[in-house]
Structure formats: C-alpha cells, structure tokens
mmCIF file of C-alpha atoms in Angstrom:
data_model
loop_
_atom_site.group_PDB
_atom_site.id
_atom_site.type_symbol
_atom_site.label_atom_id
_atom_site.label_comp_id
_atom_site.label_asym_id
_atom_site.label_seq_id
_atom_site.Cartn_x
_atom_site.Cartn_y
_atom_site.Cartn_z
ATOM 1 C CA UNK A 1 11.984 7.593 13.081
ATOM 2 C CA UNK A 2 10.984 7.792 9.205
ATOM 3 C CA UNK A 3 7.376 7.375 8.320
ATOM 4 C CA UNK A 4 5.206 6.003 5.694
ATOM 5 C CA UNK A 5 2.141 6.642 3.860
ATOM 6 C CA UNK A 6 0.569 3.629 1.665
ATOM 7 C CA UNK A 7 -2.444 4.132 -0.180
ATOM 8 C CA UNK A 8 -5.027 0.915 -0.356
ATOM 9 C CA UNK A 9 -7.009 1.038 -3.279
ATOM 10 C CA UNK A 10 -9.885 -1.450 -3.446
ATOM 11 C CA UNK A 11 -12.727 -2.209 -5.898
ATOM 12 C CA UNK A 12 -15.212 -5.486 -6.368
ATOM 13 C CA UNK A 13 -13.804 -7.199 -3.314
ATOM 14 C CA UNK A 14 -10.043 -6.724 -4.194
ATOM 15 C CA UNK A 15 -7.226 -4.513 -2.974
ATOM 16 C CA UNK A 16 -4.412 -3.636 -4.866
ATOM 17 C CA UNK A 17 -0.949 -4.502 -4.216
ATOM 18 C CA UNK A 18 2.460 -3.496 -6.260
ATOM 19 C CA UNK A 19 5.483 -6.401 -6.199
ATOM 20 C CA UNK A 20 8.443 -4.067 -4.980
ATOM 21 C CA UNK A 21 11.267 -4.702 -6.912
ATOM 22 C CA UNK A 22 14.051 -7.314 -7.026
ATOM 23 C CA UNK A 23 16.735 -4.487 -6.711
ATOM 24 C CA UNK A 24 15.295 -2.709 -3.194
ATOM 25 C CA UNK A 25 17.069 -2.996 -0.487
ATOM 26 C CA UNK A 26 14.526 -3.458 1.992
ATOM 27 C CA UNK A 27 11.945 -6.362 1.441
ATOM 28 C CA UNK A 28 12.676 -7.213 -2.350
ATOM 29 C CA UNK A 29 10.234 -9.133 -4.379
ATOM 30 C CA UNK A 30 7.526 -8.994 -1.903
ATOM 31 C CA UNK A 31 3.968 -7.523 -2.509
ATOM 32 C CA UNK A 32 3.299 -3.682 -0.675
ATOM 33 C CA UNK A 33 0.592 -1.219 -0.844
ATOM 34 C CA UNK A 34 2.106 1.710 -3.120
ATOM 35 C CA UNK A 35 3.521 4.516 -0.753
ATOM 36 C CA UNK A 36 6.616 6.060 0.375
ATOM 37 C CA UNK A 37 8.501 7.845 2.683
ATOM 38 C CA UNK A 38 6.771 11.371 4.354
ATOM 39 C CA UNK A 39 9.143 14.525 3.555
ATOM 40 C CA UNK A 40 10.046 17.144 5.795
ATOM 41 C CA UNK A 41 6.750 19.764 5.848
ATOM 42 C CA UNK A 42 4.584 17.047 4.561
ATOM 43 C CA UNK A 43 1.503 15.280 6.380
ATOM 44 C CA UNK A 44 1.087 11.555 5.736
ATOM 45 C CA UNK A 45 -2.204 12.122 3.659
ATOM 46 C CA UNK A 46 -0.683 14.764 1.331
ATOM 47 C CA UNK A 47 2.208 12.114 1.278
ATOM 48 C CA UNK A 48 0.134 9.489 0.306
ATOM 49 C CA UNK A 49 -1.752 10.947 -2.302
ATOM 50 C CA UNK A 50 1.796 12.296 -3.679
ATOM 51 C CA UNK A 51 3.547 8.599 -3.734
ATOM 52 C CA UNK A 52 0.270 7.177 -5.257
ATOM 53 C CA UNK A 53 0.274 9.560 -8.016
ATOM 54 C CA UNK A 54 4.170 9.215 -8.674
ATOM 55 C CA UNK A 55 4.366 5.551 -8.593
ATOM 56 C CA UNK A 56 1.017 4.160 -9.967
ATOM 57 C CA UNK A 57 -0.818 7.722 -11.886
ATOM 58 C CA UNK A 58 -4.005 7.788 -9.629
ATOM 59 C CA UNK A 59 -5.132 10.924 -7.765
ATOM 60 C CA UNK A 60 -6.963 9.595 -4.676
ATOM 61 C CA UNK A 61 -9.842 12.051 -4.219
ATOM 62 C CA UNK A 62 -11.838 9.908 -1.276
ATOM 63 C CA UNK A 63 -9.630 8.450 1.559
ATOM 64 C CA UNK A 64 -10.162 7.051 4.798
ATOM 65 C CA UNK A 65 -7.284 6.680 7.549
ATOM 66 C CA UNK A 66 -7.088 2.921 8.230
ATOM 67 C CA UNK A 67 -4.410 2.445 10.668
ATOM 68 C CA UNK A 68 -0.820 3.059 11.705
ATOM 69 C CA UNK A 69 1.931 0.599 12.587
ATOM 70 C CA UNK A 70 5.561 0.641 13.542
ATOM 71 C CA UNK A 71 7.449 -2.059 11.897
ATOM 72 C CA UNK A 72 11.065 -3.171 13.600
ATOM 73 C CA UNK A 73 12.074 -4.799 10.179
ATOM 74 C CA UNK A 74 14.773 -5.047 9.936
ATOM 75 C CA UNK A 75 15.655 -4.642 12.880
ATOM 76 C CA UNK A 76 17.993 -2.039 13.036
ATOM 77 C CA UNK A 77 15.424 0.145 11.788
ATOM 78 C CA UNK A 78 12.159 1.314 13.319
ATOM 79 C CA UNK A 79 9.547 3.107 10.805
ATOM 80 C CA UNK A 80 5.934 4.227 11.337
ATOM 81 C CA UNK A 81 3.330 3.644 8.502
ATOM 82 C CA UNK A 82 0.298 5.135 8.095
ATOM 83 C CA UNK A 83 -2.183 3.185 6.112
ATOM 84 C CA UNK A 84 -5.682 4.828 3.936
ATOM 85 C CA UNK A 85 -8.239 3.218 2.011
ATOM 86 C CA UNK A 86 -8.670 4.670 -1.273
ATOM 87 C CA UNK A 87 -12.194 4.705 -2.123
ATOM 88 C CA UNK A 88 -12.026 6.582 -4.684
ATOM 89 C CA UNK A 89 -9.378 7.806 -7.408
ATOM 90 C CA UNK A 90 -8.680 9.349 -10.638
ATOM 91 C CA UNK A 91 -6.837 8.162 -13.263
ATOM 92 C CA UNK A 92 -5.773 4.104 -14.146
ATOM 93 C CA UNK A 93 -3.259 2.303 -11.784
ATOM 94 C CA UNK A 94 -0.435 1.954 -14.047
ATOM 95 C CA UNK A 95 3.661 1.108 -13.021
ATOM 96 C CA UNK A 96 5.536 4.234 -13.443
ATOM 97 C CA UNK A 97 9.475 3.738 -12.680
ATOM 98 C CA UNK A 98 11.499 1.187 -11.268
ATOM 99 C CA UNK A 99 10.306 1.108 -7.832
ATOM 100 C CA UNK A 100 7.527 -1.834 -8.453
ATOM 101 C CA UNK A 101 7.561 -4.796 -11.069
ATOM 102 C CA UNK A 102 3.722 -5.589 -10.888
ATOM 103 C CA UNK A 103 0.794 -4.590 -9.993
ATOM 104 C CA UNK A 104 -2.179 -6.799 -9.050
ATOM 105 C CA UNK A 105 -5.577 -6.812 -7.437
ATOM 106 C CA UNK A 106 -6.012 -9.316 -4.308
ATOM 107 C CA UNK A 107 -9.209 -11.047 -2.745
ATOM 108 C CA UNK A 108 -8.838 -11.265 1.318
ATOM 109 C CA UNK A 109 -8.955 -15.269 0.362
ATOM 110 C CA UNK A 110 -5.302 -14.139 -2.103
ATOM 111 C CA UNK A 111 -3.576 -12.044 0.590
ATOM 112 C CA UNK A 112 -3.685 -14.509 3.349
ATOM 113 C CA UNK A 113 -2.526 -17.460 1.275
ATOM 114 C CA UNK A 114 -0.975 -16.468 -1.689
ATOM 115 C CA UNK A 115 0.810 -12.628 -1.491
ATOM 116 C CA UNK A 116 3.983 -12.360 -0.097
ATOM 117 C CA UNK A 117 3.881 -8.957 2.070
ATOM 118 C CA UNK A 118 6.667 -6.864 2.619
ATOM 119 C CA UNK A 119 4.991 -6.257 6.200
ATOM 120 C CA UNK A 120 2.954 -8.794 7.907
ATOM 121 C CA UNK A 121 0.880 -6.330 9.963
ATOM 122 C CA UNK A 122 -0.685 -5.476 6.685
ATOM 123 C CA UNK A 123 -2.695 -8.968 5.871
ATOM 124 C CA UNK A 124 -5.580 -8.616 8.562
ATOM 125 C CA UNK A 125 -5.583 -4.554 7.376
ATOM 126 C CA UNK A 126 -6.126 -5.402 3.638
ATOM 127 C CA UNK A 127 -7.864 -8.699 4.651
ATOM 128 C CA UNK A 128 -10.808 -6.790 6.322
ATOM 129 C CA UNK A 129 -10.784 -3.835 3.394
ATOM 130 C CA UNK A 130 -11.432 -6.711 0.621
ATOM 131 C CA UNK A 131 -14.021 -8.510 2.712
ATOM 132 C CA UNK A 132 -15.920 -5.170 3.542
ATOM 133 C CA UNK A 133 -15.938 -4.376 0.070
ATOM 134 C CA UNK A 134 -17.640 -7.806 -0.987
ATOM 135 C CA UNK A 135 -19.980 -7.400 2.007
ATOM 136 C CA UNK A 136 -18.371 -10.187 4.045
ATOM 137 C CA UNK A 137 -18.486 -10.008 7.726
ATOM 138 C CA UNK A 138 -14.762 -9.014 8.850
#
C-alpha cells in the first residue's frame, strides 16, 4: 500500500494548504497539505520534510506527528498518510513546479466551509491545528 507524508504548516490561527493542480490525476483542483509519496528506505518524517522542501522551499526544523489515515479514494486504491504539524520552518512557502497552482493560508472557520479537500479526513485534523493555534477550544 503506498504512503504519504503531508506537512501542516500553521501560523496566527491559519494552516496552509496548496490547490493541487488541474492536470493530476488523482483529486484535481482540490486544496491538500503539501506532501508526497514515501520512497523505498525513507521514513515518513524524512519524507515529509523532503516533499515540503521540493514543492514549497521550507525546511521544517520543529514537527509534531498529528495523525495517520488510510484513504480508499478512489477506490481502487488504498494509501496511508501520515500527517505533522509544522511548527516551525525555514525558508518562505513559495510554489516550486507544476504539482500545485496556489498556495493559501486557512482559518478552521475557511476549511470547513470554504476549501475543497482532496481528503475529507483532513478538515477536523487542520480544523483543530488552526483553532489551537488561535487559542480556541478544539
């Protein structure tokens, strides 16, 4: 089963999220945590901090695991994700390549009624991670 690492990077009560783009096969237009696929030899944090640096130039240097999830969609394919928050990085979120068309920073208030997510499971997970950093009971 392939796996996952995303990388949630959050600041003043917002979480950032990167549109994938129009041309991907799986979930097209739809908002994501940046992340990717875990290679052979590789653990899912060195993954994540790889994928983070590739496709939006930050170097996560303070992480937290946040969850995993296995997501049947579609449904001819299963695939594990692991899930950190990124409390603290180096460098500017920028786009680098093709994979994403956007990048933006969410409230919790955003990502339950306005972002399309590639995978559901992910609106309580960045939900609570925007509300903790505003100091909002989750």
């Amino acid at each position: 089963m392939p796996e996952i690492a995303m990388g949630a990077l959050s600041q003043n009560g917002t979480v950032l999220l990167a549109r994938r783009s129009f041309m991907r096969k799986v979930h097209p237009d739809r908002w994501s945590l940046p992340g990717g696929h875990i290679e052979e030899g590789e653990d899912a944090e060195t993954a994540m901090c790889r994928e983070l640096m590739e496709e939006i130039g930050v170097m996560p240097e303070l992480w937290q695991f946040t969850g995993r999830f296995v997501s049947e969609d579609p449904p001819e394919t299963s695939v594990t994700f692991h899930v950190y928050h990124v409390d603290k990085w180096r460098g500017r979120p920028r786009l680098i390549g093709d994979e994403h068309t956007e990048l933006r920073w969410f409230t919790a208030a955003e990502i339950e009624k306005e972002a399309e997510l590639a995978l559901p499971q992910l609106t309580e997970m960045l939900s609570k991670l925007a509300m903790r950093e505003t100091g909002t009971p989750a």
